[in-house]
Coordinates of N, CA, C and O and ligand atoms in Angstrom, one line a residue:
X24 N -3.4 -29.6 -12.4 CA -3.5 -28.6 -11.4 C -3.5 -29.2 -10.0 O -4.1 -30.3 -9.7
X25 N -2.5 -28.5 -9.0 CA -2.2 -29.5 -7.8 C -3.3 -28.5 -7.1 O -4.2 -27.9 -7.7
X26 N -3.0 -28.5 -5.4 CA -3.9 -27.6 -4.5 C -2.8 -26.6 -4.5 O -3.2 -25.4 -4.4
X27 N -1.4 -26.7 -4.6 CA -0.6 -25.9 -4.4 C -0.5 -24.9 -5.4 O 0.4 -24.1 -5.2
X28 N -1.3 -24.6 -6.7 CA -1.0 -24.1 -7.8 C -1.4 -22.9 -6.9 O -2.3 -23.1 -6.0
X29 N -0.7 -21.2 -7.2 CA -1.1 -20.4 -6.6 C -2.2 -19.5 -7.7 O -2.8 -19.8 -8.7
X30 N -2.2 -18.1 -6.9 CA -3.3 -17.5 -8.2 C -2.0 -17.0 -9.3 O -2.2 -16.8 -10.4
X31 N -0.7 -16.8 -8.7 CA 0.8 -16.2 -9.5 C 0.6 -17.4 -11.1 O 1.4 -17.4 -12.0
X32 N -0.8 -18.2 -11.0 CA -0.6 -18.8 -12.4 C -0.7 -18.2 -13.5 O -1.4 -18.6 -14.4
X33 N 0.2 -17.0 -13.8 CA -0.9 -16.2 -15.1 C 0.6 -16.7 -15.7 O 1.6 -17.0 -15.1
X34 N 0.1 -16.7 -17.5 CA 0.9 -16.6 -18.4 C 1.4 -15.8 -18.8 O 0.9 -14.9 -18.2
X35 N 2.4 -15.1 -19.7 CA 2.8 -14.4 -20.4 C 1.8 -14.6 -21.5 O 1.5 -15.7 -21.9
X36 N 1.3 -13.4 -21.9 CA 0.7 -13.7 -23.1 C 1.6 -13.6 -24.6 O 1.1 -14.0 -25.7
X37 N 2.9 -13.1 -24.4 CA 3.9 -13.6 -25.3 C 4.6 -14.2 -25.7 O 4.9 -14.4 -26.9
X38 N 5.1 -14.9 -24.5 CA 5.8 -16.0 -24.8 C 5.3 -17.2 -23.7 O 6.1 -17.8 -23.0
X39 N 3.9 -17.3 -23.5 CA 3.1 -17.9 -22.9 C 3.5 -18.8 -21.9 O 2.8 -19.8 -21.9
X40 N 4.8 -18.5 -20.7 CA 6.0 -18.7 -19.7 C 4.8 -18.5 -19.2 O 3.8 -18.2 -19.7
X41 N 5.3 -19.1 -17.6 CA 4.5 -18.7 -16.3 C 4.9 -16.9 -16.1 O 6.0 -16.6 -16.7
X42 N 4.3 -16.0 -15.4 CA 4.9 -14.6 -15.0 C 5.3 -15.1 -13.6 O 4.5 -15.8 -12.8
X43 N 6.5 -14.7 -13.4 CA 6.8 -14.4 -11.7 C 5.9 -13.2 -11.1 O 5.4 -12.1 -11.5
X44 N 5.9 -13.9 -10.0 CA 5.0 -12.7 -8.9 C 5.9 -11.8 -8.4 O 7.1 -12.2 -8.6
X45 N 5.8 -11.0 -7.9 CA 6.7 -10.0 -7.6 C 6.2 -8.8 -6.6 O 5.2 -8.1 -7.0
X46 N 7.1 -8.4 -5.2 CA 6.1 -7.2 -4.9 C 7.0 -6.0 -5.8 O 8.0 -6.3 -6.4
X47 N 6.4 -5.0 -5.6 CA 6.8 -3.8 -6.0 C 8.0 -3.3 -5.7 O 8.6 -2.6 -6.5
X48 N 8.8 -3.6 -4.2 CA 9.7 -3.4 -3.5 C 11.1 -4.2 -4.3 O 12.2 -3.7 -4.7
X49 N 10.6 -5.6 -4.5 CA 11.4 -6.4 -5.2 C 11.6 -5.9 -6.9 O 12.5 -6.3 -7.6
X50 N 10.7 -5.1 -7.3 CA 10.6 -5.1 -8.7 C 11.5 -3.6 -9.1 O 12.3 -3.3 -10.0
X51 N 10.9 -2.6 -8.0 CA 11.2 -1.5 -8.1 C 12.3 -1.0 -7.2 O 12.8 0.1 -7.4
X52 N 12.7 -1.8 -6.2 CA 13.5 -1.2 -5.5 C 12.8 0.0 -4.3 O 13.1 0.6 -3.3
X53 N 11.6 -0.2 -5.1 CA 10.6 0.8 -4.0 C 9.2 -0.1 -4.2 O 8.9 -1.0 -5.0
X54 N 8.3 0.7 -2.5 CA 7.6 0.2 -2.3 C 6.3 0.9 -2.6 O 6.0 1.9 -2.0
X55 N 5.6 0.4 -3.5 CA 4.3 1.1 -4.1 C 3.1 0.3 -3.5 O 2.1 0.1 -4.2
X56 N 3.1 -0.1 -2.5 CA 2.3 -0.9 -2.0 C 1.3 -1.7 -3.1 O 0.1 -1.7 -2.9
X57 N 1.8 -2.3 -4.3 CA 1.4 -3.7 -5.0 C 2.1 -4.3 -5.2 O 3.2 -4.1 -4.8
X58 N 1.7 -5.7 -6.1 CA 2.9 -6.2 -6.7 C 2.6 -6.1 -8.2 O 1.9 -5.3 -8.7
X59 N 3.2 -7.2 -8.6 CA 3.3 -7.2 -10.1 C 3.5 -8.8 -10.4 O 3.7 -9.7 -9.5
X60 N 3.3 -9.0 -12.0 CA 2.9 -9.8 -12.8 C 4.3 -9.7 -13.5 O 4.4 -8.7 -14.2
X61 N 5.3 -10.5 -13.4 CA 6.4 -10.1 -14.4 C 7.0 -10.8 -15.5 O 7.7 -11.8 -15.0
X62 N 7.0 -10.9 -16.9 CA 8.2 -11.3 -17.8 C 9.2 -11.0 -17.8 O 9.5 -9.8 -18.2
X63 N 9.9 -11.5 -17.4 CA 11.7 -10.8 -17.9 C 12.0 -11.1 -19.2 O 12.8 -10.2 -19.6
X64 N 11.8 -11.9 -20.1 CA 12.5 -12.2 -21.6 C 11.4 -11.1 -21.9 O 12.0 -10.0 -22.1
X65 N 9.9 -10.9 -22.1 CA 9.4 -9.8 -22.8 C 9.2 -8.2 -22.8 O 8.7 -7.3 -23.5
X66 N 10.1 -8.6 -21.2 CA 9.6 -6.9 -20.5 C 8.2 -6.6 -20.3 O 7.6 -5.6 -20.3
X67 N 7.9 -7.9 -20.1 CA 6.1 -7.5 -19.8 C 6.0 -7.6 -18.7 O 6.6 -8.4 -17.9
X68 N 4.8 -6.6 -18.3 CA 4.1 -6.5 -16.6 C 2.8 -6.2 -16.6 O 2.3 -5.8 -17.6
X69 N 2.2 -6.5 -15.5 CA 1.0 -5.5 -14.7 C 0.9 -5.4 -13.3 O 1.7 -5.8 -12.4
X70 N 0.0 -4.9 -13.2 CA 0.5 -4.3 -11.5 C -0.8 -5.0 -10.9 O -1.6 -5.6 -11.6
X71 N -0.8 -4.9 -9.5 CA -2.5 -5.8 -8.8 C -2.8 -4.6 -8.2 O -2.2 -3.6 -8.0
X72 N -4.3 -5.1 -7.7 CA -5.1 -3.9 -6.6 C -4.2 -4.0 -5.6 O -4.0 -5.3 -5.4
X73 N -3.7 -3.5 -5.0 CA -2.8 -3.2 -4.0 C -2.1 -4.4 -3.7 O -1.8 -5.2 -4.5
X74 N -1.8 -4.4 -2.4 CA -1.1 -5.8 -2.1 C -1.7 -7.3 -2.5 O -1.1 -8.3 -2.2
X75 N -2.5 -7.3 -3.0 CA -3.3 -8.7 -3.4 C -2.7 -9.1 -4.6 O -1.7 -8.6 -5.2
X76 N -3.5 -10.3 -5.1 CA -3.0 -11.7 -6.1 C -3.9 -10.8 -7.6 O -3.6 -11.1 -8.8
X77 N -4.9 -9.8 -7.3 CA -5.7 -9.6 -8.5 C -4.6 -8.4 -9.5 O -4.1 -7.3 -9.3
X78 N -4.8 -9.2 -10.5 CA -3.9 -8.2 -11.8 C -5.1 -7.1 -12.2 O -6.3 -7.3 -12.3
X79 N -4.2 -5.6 -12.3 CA -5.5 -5.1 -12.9 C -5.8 -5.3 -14.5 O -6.9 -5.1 -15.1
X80 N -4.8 -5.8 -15.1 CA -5.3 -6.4 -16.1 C -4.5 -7.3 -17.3 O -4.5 -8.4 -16.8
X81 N -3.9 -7.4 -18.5 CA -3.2 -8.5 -18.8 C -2.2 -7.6 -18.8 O -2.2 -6.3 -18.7
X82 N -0.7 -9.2 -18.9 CA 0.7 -8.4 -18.8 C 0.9 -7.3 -20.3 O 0.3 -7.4 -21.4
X83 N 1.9 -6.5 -19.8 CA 2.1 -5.4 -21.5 C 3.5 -5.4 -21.3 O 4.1 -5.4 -20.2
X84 N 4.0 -5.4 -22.8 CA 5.3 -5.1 -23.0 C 5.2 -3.4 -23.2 O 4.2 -2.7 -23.2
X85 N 6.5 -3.0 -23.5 CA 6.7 -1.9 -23.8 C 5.9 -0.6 -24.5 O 5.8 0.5 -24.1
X86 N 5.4 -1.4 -25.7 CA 4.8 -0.6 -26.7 C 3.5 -1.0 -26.5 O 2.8 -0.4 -27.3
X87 N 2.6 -1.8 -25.8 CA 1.5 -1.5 -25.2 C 1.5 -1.2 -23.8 O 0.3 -1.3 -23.5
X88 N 2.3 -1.0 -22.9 CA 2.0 0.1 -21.7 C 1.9 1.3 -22.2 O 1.2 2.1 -21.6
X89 N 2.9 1.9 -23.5 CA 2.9 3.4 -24.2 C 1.6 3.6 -24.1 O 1.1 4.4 -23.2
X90 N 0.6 2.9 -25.2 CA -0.2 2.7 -25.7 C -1.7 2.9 -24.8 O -2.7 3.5 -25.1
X91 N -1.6 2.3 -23.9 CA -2.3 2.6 -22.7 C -2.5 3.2 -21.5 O -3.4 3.2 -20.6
X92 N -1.0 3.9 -21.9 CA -0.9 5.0 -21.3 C -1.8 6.4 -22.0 O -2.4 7.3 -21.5
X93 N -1.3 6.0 -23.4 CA -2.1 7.4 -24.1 C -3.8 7.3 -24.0 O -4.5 8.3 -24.4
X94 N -4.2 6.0 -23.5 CA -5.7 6.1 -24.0 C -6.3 6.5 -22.3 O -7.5 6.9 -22.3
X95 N -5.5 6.4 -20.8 CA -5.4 6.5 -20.0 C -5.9 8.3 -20.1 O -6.9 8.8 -19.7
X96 N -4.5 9.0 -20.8 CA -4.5 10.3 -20.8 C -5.8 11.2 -21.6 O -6.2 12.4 -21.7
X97 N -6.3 10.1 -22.1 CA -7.5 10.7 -23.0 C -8.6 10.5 -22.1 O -9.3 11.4 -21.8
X98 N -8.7 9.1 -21.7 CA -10.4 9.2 -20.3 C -9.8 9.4 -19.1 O -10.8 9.3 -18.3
X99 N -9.0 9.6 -18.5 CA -8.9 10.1 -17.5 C -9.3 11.5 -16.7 O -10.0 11.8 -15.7
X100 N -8.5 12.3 -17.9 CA -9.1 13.8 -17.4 C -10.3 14.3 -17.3 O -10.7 15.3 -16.7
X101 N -11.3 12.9 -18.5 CA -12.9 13.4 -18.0 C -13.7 13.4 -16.8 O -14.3 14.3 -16.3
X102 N -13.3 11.9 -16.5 CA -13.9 11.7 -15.3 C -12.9 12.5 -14.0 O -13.5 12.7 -12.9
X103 N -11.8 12.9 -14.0 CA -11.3 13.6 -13.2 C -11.3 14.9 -13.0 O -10.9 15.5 -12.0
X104 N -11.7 15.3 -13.8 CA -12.6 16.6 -13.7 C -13.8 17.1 -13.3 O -14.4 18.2 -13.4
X105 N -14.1 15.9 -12.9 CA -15.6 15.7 -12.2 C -16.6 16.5 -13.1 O -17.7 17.1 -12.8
X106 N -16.2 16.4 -13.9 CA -17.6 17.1 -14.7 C -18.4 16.2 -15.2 O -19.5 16.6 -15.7
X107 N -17.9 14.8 -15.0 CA -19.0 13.5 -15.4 C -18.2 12.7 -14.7 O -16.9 12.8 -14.7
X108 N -19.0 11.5 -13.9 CA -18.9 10.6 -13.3 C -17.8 9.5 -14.0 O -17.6 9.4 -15.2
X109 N -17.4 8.8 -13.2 CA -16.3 7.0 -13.4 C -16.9 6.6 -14.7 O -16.8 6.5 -15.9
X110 N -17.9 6.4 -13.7 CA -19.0 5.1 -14.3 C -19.7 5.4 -15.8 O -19.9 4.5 -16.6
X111 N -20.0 6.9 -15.8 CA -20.5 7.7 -17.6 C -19.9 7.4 -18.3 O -20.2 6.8 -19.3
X112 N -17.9 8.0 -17.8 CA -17.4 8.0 -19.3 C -17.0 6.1 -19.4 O -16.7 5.8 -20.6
X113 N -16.9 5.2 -18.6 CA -16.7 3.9 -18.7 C -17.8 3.2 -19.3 O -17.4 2.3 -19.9
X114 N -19.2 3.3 -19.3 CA -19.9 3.0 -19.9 C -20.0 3.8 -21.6 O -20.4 3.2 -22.6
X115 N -19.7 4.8 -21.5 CA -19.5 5.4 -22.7 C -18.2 4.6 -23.5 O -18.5 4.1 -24.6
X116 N -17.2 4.5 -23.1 CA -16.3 3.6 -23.3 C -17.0 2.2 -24.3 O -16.9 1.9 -25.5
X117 N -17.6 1.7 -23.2 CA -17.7 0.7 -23.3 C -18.7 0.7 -24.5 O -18.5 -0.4 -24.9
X118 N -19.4 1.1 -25.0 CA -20.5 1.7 -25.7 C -19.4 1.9 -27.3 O -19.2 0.9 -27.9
X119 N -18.8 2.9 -27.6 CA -18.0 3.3 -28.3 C -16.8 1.8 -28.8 O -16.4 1.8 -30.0
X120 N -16.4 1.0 -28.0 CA -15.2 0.2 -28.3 C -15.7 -1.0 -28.6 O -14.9 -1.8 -29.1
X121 N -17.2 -1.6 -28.3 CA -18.2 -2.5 -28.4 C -17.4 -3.3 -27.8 O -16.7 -4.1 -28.4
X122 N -17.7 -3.0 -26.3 CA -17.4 -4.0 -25.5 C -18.5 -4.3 -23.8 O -19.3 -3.5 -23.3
X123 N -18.0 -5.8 -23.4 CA -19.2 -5.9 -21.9 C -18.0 -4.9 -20.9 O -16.9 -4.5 -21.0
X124 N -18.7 -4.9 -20.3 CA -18.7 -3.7 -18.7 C -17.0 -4.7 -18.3 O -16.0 -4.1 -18.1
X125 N -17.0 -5.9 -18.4 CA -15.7 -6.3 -18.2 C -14.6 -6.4 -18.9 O -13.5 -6.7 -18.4
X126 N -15.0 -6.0 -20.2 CA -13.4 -5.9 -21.2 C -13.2 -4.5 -21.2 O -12.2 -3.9 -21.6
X127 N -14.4 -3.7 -20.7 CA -14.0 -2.3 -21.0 C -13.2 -1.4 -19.7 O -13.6 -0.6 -18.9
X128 N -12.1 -2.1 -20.0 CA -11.0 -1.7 -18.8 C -9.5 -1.3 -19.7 O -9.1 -2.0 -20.6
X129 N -8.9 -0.3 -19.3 CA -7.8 0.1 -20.1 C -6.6 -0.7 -20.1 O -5.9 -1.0 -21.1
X130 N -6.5 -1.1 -19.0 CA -6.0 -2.6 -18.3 C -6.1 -4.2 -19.0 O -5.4 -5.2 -18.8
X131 N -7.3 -4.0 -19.8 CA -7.1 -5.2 -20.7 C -6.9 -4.8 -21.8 O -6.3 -5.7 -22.4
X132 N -7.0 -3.8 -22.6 CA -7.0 -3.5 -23.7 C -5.9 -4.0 -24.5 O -4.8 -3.7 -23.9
X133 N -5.5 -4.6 -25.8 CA -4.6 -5.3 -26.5 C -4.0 -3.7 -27.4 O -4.5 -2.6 -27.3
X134 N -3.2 -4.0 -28.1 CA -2.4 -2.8 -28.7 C -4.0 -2.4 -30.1 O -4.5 -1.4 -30.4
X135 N -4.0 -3.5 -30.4 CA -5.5 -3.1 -31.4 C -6.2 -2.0 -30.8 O -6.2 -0.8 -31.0
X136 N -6.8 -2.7 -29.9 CA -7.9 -1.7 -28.8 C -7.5 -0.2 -28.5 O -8.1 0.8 -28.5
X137 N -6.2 -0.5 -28.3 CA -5.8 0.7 -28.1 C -5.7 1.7 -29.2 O -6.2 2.8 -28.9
X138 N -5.3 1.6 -30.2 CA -4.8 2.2 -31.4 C -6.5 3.0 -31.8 O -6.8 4.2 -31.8
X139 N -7.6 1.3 -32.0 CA -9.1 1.9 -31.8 C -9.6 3.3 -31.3 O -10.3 4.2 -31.8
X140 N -8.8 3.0 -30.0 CA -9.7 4.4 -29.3 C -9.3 5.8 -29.5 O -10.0 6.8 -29.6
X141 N -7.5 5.5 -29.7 CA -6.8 6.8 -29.7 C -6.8 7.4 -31.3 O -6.3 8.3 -31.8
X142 N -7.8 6.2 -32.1 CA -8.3 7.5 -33.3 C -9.4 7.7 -33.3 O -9.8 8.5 -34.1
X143 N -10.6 6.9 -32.3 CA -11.6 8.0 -32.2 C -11.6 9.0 -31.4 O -12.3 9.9 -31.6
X144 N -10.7 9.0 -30.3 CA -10.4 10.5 -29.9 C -10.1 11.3 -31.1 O -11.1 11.8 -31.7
X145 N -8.9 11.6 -31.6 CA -8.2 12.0 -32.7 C -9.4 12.5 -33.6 O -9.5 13.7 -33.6
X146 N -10.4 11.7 -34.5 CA -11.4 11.5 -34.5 C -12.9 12.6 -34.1 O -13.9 12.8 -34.7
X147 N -12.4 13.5 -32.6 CA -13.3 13.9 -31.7 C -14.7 13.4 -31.7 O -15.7 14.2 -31.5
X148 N -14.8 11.5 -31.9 CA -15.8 11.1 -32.1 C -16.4 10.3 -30.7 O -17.5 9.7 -30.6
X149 N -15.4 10.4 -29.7 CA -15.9 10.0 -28.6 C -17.4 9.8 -27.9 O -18.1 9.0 -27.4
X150 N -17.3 11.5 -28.4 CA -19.1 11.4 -27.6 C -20.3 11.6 -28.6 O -21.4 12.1 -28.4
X151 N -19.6 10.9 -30.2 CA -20.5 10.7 -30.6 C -22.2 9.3 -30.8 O -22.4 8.2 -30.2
X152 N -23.0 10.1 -31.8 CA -24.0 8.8 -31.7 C -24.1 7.8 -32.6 O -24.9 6.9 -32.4
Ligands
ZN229 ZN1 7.0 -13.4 -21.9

């Protein structure tokens, strides 16, 4: 590790390459004010908190952004319905998938994790005890 190594050091977690950094503008041809985390041989990505170096979480190929998308569409509408707080249904999450306050992000979730959750939805065992 030199001083010059940037934080753009992340791997592919597939074919464990460096990812190019990338903003949004360059990736998309449009500007979504972040950037991204990119594979090209795996088609993998993630996106950062806005213009900064932090990934919101590991890169995903194709069939786990699906994937995370669907578990997205399942906790999303709770807490966006304000009928219970961020923080409830994420600790409930987190509670349910047996995980710490840091892995329980949709953003890290591996294709397992995912599959997990979207049959205890299925399930309607979510808010069970
Ligand atoms: Zn790769």
């Amino acid at each position: 590790m030199t001083e010059t190594a940037k934080v753009a050091d992340i791997n592919c977690p597939y074919c464990d390459k460096p990812a190019r950094f990338v903003s949004s503008r360059e990736f998309y041809g449009r500007d979504y004010g972040t950037n991204l985390y990119v594979c090209t041989l795996c088609d993998a990505r993630v996106g950062t908190h806005g213009r900064g170096k932090t990934p919101l979480g590991t890169l995903a190929n194709g069939n786990l952004r699906n994937l995370r998308k669907m578990c997205h569409a399942r906790i999303d509408p709770l807490w966006k319905s304000r009928k219970m707080s961020r923080k409830a249904v994420y600790m409930r999450l987190q509670k349910v998938m047996e995980l710490t306050s840091e892995e329980a992000h949709i953003g890290m979730f591996n294709e397992h994790q995912c599959q997990k959750l979207i049959a205890i939805f299925e399930r309607g065992e979510f808010w069970n005890d």
